[in-house]
mmCIF file of C-alpha atoms in Angstrom:
data_model
loop_
_atom_site.group_PDB
_atom_site.id
_atom_site.type_symbol
_atom_site.label_atom_id
_atom_site.label_comp_id
_atom_site.label_asym_id
_atom_site.label_seq_id
_atom_site.Cartn_x
_atom_site.Cartn_y
_atom_site.Cartn_z
ATOM 1 C CA THR D 1 191.223 188.831 176.302
ATOM 2 C CA SER D 2 189.850 189.815 172.888
ATOM 3 C CA PHE D 3 186.839 188.299 171.158
ATOM 4 C CA SER D 4 184.673 188.580 168.068
ATOM 5 C CA ILE D 5 180.974 187.831 167.683
ATOM 6 C CA SER D 6 178.479 186.647 165.082
ATOM 7 C CA ALA D 7 175.192 188.532 165.082
ATOM 8 C CA HIS D 8 171.986 187.037 163.715
ATOM 9 C CA ASN D 9 168.335 188.078 163.622
ATOM 10 C CA PHE D 10 167.471 188.769 167.255
ATOM 11 C CA ASP D 11 170.959 190.103 167.979
ATOM 12 C CA LEU D 12 170.244 192.825 165.435
ATOM 13 C CA TYR D 13 166.610 193.640 166.061
ATOM 14 C CA ALA D 14 165.981 192.987 169.764
ATOM 15 C CA ASP D 15 167.079 195.304 172.562
ATOM 16 C CA ASN D 16 169.939 193.139 173.801
ATOM 17 C CA LEU D 17 172.802 195.646 174.114
ATOM 18 C CA ILE D 18 174.249 194.934 170.670
ATOM 19 C CA ALA D 19 175.955 198.357 170.494
ATOM 20 C CA HIS D 20 177.755 197.677 173.773
ATOM 21 C CA LYS D 21 178.847 194.250 172.523
ATOM 22 C CA VAL D 22 180.190 195.728 169.300
ATOM 23 C CA ALA D 23 182.107 198.336 171.297
ATOM 24 C CA ASP D 24 183.938 195.574 173.179
ATOM 25 C CA ALA D 25 184.457 193.176 170.255
ATOM 26 C CA ARG D 26 187.365 193.307 167.814
ATOM 27 C CA ALA D 27 185.121 192.253 164.939
ATOM 28 C CA VAL D 28 181.459 191.497 164.326
ATOM 29 C CA ARG D 29 180.258 189.096 161.661
ATOM 30 C CA VAL D 30 176.783 189.166 160.111
ATOM 31 C CA ILE D 31 175.440 186.901 157.368
ATOM 32 C CA SER D 32 173.903 189.401 154.946
ATOM 33 C CA ASP D 33 174.388 192.884 153.538
ATOM 34 C CA ARG D 34 170.883 193.706 154.769
ATOM 35 C CA GLY D 35 171.839 192.721 158.308
ATOM 36 C CA ALA D 36 175.083 194.689 158.118
ATOM 37 C CA ALA D 37 173.284 197.838 157.000
ATOM 38 C CA ASP D 38 170.682 197.521 159.744
ATOM 39 C CA LEU D 39 173.354 196.943 162.389
ATOM 40 C CA ARG D 40 175.539 199.846 161.271
ATOM 41 C CA GLU D 41 172.562 202.189 161.610
ATOM 42 C CA GLN D 42 172.513 201.385 165.337
ATOM 43 C CA LEU D 43 176.203 202.140 165.858
ATOM 44 C CA PRO D 44 178.270 205.295 166.165
ATOM 45 C CA ALA D 45 180.401 205.964 163.109
ATOM 46 C CA ALA D 46 183.600 204.923 164.891
ATOM 47 C CA LEU D 47 182.316 201.354 165.340
ATOM 48 C CA ARG D 48 180.793 200.681 161.925
ATOM 49 C CA ASP D 49 183.970 199.326 160.342
ATOM 50 C CA ARG D 50 183.975 196.458 162.851
ATOM 51 C CA VAL D 51 180.993 194.913 161.060
ATOM 52 C CA HIS D 52 181.853 192.386 158.347
ATOM 53 C CA VAL D 53 179.616 190.305 156.072
ATOM 54 C CA ILE D 54 180.558 186.633 155.819
ATOM 55 C CA HIS D 55 177.807 184.738 154.049
ATOM 56 C CA LEU D 56 176.753 181.291 155.162
ATOM 57 C CA GLY D 57 177.143 178.322 152.862
ATOM 58 C CA VAL D 58 176.368 174.628 152.622
ATOM 59 C CA GLU D 59 178.393 171.772 151.213
ATOM 60 C CA PHE D 60 177.303 168.269 150.237
ATOM 61 C CA PRO D 61 180.195 166.368 148.612
ATOM 62 C CA ASP D 62 177.838 163.727 147.189
ATOM 63 C CA ARG D 63 175.642 166.309 145.509
ATOM 64 C CA LEU D 64 173.437 165.105 142.669
ATOM 65 C CA ALA D 65 171.452 167.378 140.395
ATOM 66 C CA ALA D 66 167.699 166.921 140.700
ATOM 67 C CA VAL D 67 165.999 166.123 137.403
ATOM 68 C CA ARG D 68 162.298 166.548 136.845
ATOM 69 C CA THR D 69 160.408 163.718 135.195
ATOM 70 C CA ALA D 70 158.818 165.186 132.097
ATOM 71 C CA GLY D 71 155.067 164.856 131.961
ATOM 72 C CA GLY D 72 154.420 164.323 135.657
ATOM 73 C CA PRO D 73 152.869 166.802 138.073
ATOM 74 C CA LEU D 74 155.105 169.617 139.250
ATOM 75 C CA ARG D 75 156.416 168.578 142.677
ATOM 76 C CA VAL D 76 156.579 171.675 144.842
ATOM 77 C CA PHE D 77 158.130 171.780 148.314
ATOM 78 C CA ALA D 78 158.215 174.445 150.999
ATOM 79 C CA ILE D 79 160.256 174.098 154.174
ATOM 80 C CA GLY D 80 159.886 176.213 157.291
ATOM 81 C CA PHE D 81 158.270 176.876 160.633
ATOM 82 C CA LEU D 82 154.538 177.501 160.198
ATOM 83 C CA THR D 83 154.369 181.135 161.221
ATOM 84 C CA ARG D 84 152.896 184.132 159.426
ATOM 85 C CA MET D 85 156.329 185.424 158.374
ATOM 86 C CA LYS D 86 156.994 182.297 156.320
ATOM 87 C CA GLY D 87 154.103 183.163 153.995
ATOM 88 C CA HIS D 88 152.660 179.652 153.572
ATOM 89 C CA ALA D 89 149.116 180.999 153.250
ATOM 90 C CA ASP D 90 150.201 182.862 150.100
ATOM 91 C CA LEU D 91 151.684 179.652 148.721
ATOM 92 C CA VAL D 92 148.440 177.737 149.319
ATOM 93 C CA ASP D 93 146.499 180.457 147.480
ATOM 94 C CA ALA D 94 149.027 180.299 144.643
ATOM 95 C CA VAL D 95 148.685 176.514 144.387
ATOM 96 C CA SER D 96 144.918 176.936 144.136
ATOM 97 C CA CYS D 97 145.397 179.326 141.190
ATOM 98 C CA VAL D 98 147.805 176.941 139.460
ATOM 99 C CA ARG D 99 145.393 174.036 139.858
ATOM 100 C CA ASP D 100 142.495 176.143 138.561
ATOM 101 C CA ALA D 101 144.618 176.952 135.502
ATOM 102 C CA GLY D 102 144.732 173.230 134.724
ATOM 103 C CA VAL D 103 148.358 172.636 135.714
ATOM 104 C CA ALA D 104 149.019 169.391 137.571
ATOM 105 C CA LEU D 105 151.062 169.814 140.731
ATOM 106 C CA GLN D 106 151.619 168.378 144.187
ATOM 107 C CA CYS D 107 152.693 170.663 147.026
ATOM 108 C CA THR D 108 154.344 169.417 150.212
ATOM 109 C CA ILE D 109 154.863 171.772 153.143
ATOM 110 C CA MET D 110 157.458 170.512 155.617
ATOM 111 C CA GLY D 111 157.439 172.030 159.078
ATOM 112 C CA ASP D 112 155.205 172.575 162.060
ATOM 113 C CA GLY D 113 154.116 175.576 164.051
ATOM 114 C CA PRO D 114 151.240 177.649 165.422
ATOM 115 C CA LEU D 115 149.526 178.213 162.060
ATOM 116 C CA ARG D 116 149.147 174.545 161.140
ATOM 117 C CA ALA D 117 145.420 174.447 161.971
ATOM 118 C CA ASP D 118 144.799 177.671 160.013
ATOM 119 C CA LEU D 119 146.626 176.301 156.980
ATOM 120 C CA ALA D 120 144.734 173.000 157.197
ATOM 121 C CA ALA D 121 141.451 174.922 157.215
ATOM 122 C CA GLN D 122 142.571 177.000 154.217
ATOM 123 C CA ILE D 123 143.519 173.843 152.310
ATOM 124 C CA GLU D 124 140.127 172.303 153.036
ATOM 125 C CA ARG D 125 138.241 175.488 152.114
ATOM 126 C CA LEU D 126 139.995 175.638 148.731
ATOM 127 C CA GLY D 127 139.465 171.950 148.014
ATOM 128 C CA LEU D 128 143.190 171.208 147.972
ATOM 129 C CA GLY D 129 143.168 168.146 150.193
ATOM 130 C CA GLY D 130 144.562 165.975 147.406
ATOM 131 C CA THR D 131 147.041 168.611 146.233
ATOM 132 C CA VAL D 132 148.654 170.154 149.319
ATOM 133 C CA GLU D 133 150.144 168.024 152.094
ATOM 134 C CA LEU D 134 151.085 169.387 155.520
ATOM 135 C CA ARG D 135 153.744 166.858 156.392
ATOM 136 C CA GLY D 136 154.673 168.361 159.756
ATOM 137 C CA HIS D 137 158.134 168.228 161.250
ATOM 138 C CA VAL D 138 160.601 166.298 159.109
ATOM 139 C CA PRO D 139 164.148 165.521 160.331
ATOM 140 C CA HIS D 140 166.800 167.455 158.476
ATOM 141 C CA GLU D 141 168.443 164.342 157.046
ATOM 142 C CA LYS D 142 165.108 163.296 155.505
ATOM 143 C CA ILE D 143 164.758 166.685 153.851
ATOM 144 C CA ILE D 144 168.256 166.361 152.400
ATOM 145 C CA ASP D 145 167.386 162.876 151.124
ATOM 146 C CA GLU D 146 164.343 164.313 149.306
ATOM 147 C CA LEU D 147 166.459 167.021 147.687
ATOM 148 C CA ARG D 148 169.250 164.626 146.788
ATOM 149 C CA SER D 149 166.950 162.016 145.263
ATOM 150 C CA GLY D 150 165.466 164.325 142.656
ATOM 151 C CA GLY D 151 162.033 164.058 144.285
ATOM 152 C CA VAL D 152 161.583 167.840 144.333
ATOM 153 C CA ASP D 153 161.012 169.933 141.208
ATOM 154 C CA VAL D 154 160.706 173.373 142.801
ATOM 155 C CA LEU D 155 161.343 174.799 146.251
ATOM 156 C CA VAL D 156 159.165 177.798 147.097
ATOM 157 C CA HIS D 157 160.073 180.164 149.921
ATOM 158 C CA PRO D 158 157.154 182.633 150.121
ATOM 159 C CA SER D 159 158.276 184.718 153.129
ATOM 160 C CA ILE D 160 156.930 188.127 154.064
ATOM 161 C CA GLU D 161 158.341 190.969 156.142
ATOM 162 C CA GLU D 162 156.597 192.265 159.262
ATOM 163 C CA GLY D 163 158.434 195.123 160.918
ATOM 164 C CA THR D 164 161.884 193.878 161.838
ATOM 165 C CA LEU D 165 160.883 190.242 161.299
ATOM 166 C CA HIS D 166 162.293 188.978 158.016
ATOM 167 C CA GLU D 167 164.583 186.353 156.556
ATOM 168 C CA GLY D 168 168.342 186.421 156.727
ATOM 169 C CA ILE D 169 169.562 184.195 153.910
ATOM 170 C CA PRO D 170 167.526 180.995 154.286
ATOM 171 C CA VAL D 171 169.507 177.772 154.590
ATOM 172 C CA ALA D 172 166.608 175.862 152.988
ATOM 173 C CA LEU D 173 167.149 177.827 149.775
ATOM 174 C CA MET D 174 170.906 177.268 149.831
ATOM 175 C CA GLU D 175 170.441 173.537 150.330
ATOM 176 C CA ALA D 176 167.917 173.260 147.506
ATOM 177 C CA MET D 177 170.132 175.262 145.150
ATOM 178 C CA SER D 178 173.140 173.087 146.013
ATOM 179 C CA PHE D 179 171.227 170.070 144.678
ATOM 180 C CA GLY D 180 170.144 171.849 141.509
ATOM 181 C CA VAL D 181 166.527 172.346 142.612
ATOM 182 C CA PRO D 182 164.960 175.472 141.042
ATOM 183 C CA CYS D 183 163.803 178.008 143.622
ATOM 184 C CA ILE D 184 161.053 180.592 143.758
ATOM 185 C CA ALA D 185 161.345 183.113 146.587
ATOM 186 C CA THR D 186 160.108 186.522 147.648
ATOM 187 C CA ARG D 187 162.133 189.715 147.649
ATOM 188 C CA THR D 188 162.497 189.883 151.427
ATOM 189 C CA GLY D 189 165.367 190.098 153.896
ATOM 190 C CA GLY D 190 168.656 188.906 152.428
ATOM 191 C CA ILE D 191 167.098 186.631 149.796
ATOM 192 C CA PRO D 192 168.036 188.928 146.864
ATOM 193 C CA GLU D 193 171.681 188.431 147.885
ATOM 194 C CA LEU D 194 171.273 184.721 147.122
ATOM 195 C CA ILE D 195 168.829 184.544 144.204
ATOM 196 C CA ASP D 196 168.411 186.740 141.162
ATOM 197 C CA ALA D 197 167.066 186.206 137.663
ATOM 198 C CA SER D 198 170.212 184.313 136.651
ATOM 199 C CA CYS D 199 169.529 181.405 139.013
ATOM 200 C CA GLY D 200 165.907 181.504 140.181
ATOM 201 C CA ILE D 201 162.667 183.440 140.245
ATOM 202 C CA VAL D 202 162.179 186.232 142.775
ATOM 203 C CA VAL D 203 158.723 187.784 143.187
ATOM 204 C CA GLU D 204 157.263 190.483 145.383
ATOM 205 C CA GLN D 205 156.020 189.420 148.792
ATOM 206 C CA ARG D 206 152.320 188.958 149.664
ATOM 207 C CA ARG D 207 151.414 188.309 146.009
ATOM 208 C CA PRO D 208 149.986 184.815 145.501
ATOM 209 C CA ALA D 209 149.318 185.678 141.846
ATOM 210 C CA ALA D 210 153.048 186.270 141.314
ATOM 211 C CA LEU D 211 153.911 182.954 142.973
ATOM 212 C CA SER D 212 151.303 181.261 140.789
ATOM 213 C CA ALA D 213 152.750 182.803 137.628
ATOM 214 C CA ALA D 214 156.259 181.667 138.582
ATOM 215 C CA LEU D 215 155.073 178.120 139.234
ATOM 216 C CA ARG D 216 153.214 177.995 135.912
ATOM 217 C CA THR D 217 156.324 179.301 134.130
ATOM 218 C CA LEU D 218 158.455 176.463 135.492
ATOM 219 C CA ALA D 219 155.753 173.865 134.884
ATOM 220 C CA ALA D 220 155.541 174.892 131.221
ATOM 221 C CA ASP D 221 159.266 175.135 130.526
ATOM 222 C CA HIS D 222 161.111 171.890 131.245
ATOM 223 C CA GLN D 223 164.470 173.308 130.118
ATOM 224 C CA LEU D 224 164.124 176.309 132.432
#
């Protein structure tokens, strides 16, 4: 019996016999060029042509383009598990800089995780209690409703890389883009395969000042 496999993050970067699996499979699918390159490095040359990139996608037939209300505060969302790799601390610092520059904004972070208490303390220390909301876990359908309704002006995905821990191609970004929501993201993992200067703003990781500048650019340019 023949089979093929799809390999994702921990298939590629954990010691789980991936080379042996590839040797037995007819084909191996990964979701990003970055993942394909990293996997091929682990394989003998004779097996590398079994690895194929098939990007993920999303589809919402009732898609509506989100439209920002001119003159209101910039409504910024971030979606993700509250771990260090997701970079939320950098986003909170960036929001503080934007507020200090006199730009009105509201930031909602959707998701839960081990760093929630640390982020709450950071928000309090920076005096952002009325500006940044930690909403906790939100069901996926509620997130889609927010994106569909036009209630989000910008989605920020401020991830960082730590060793082999990094993004693939985040579904949250694909979903936001499918509803016409502008995205700001960091140049990590497979994100540059999804977003470039033609369709979003990509900044270097671990640079709150760069996130702040991108947010201020979008706040000041309604057409953009």
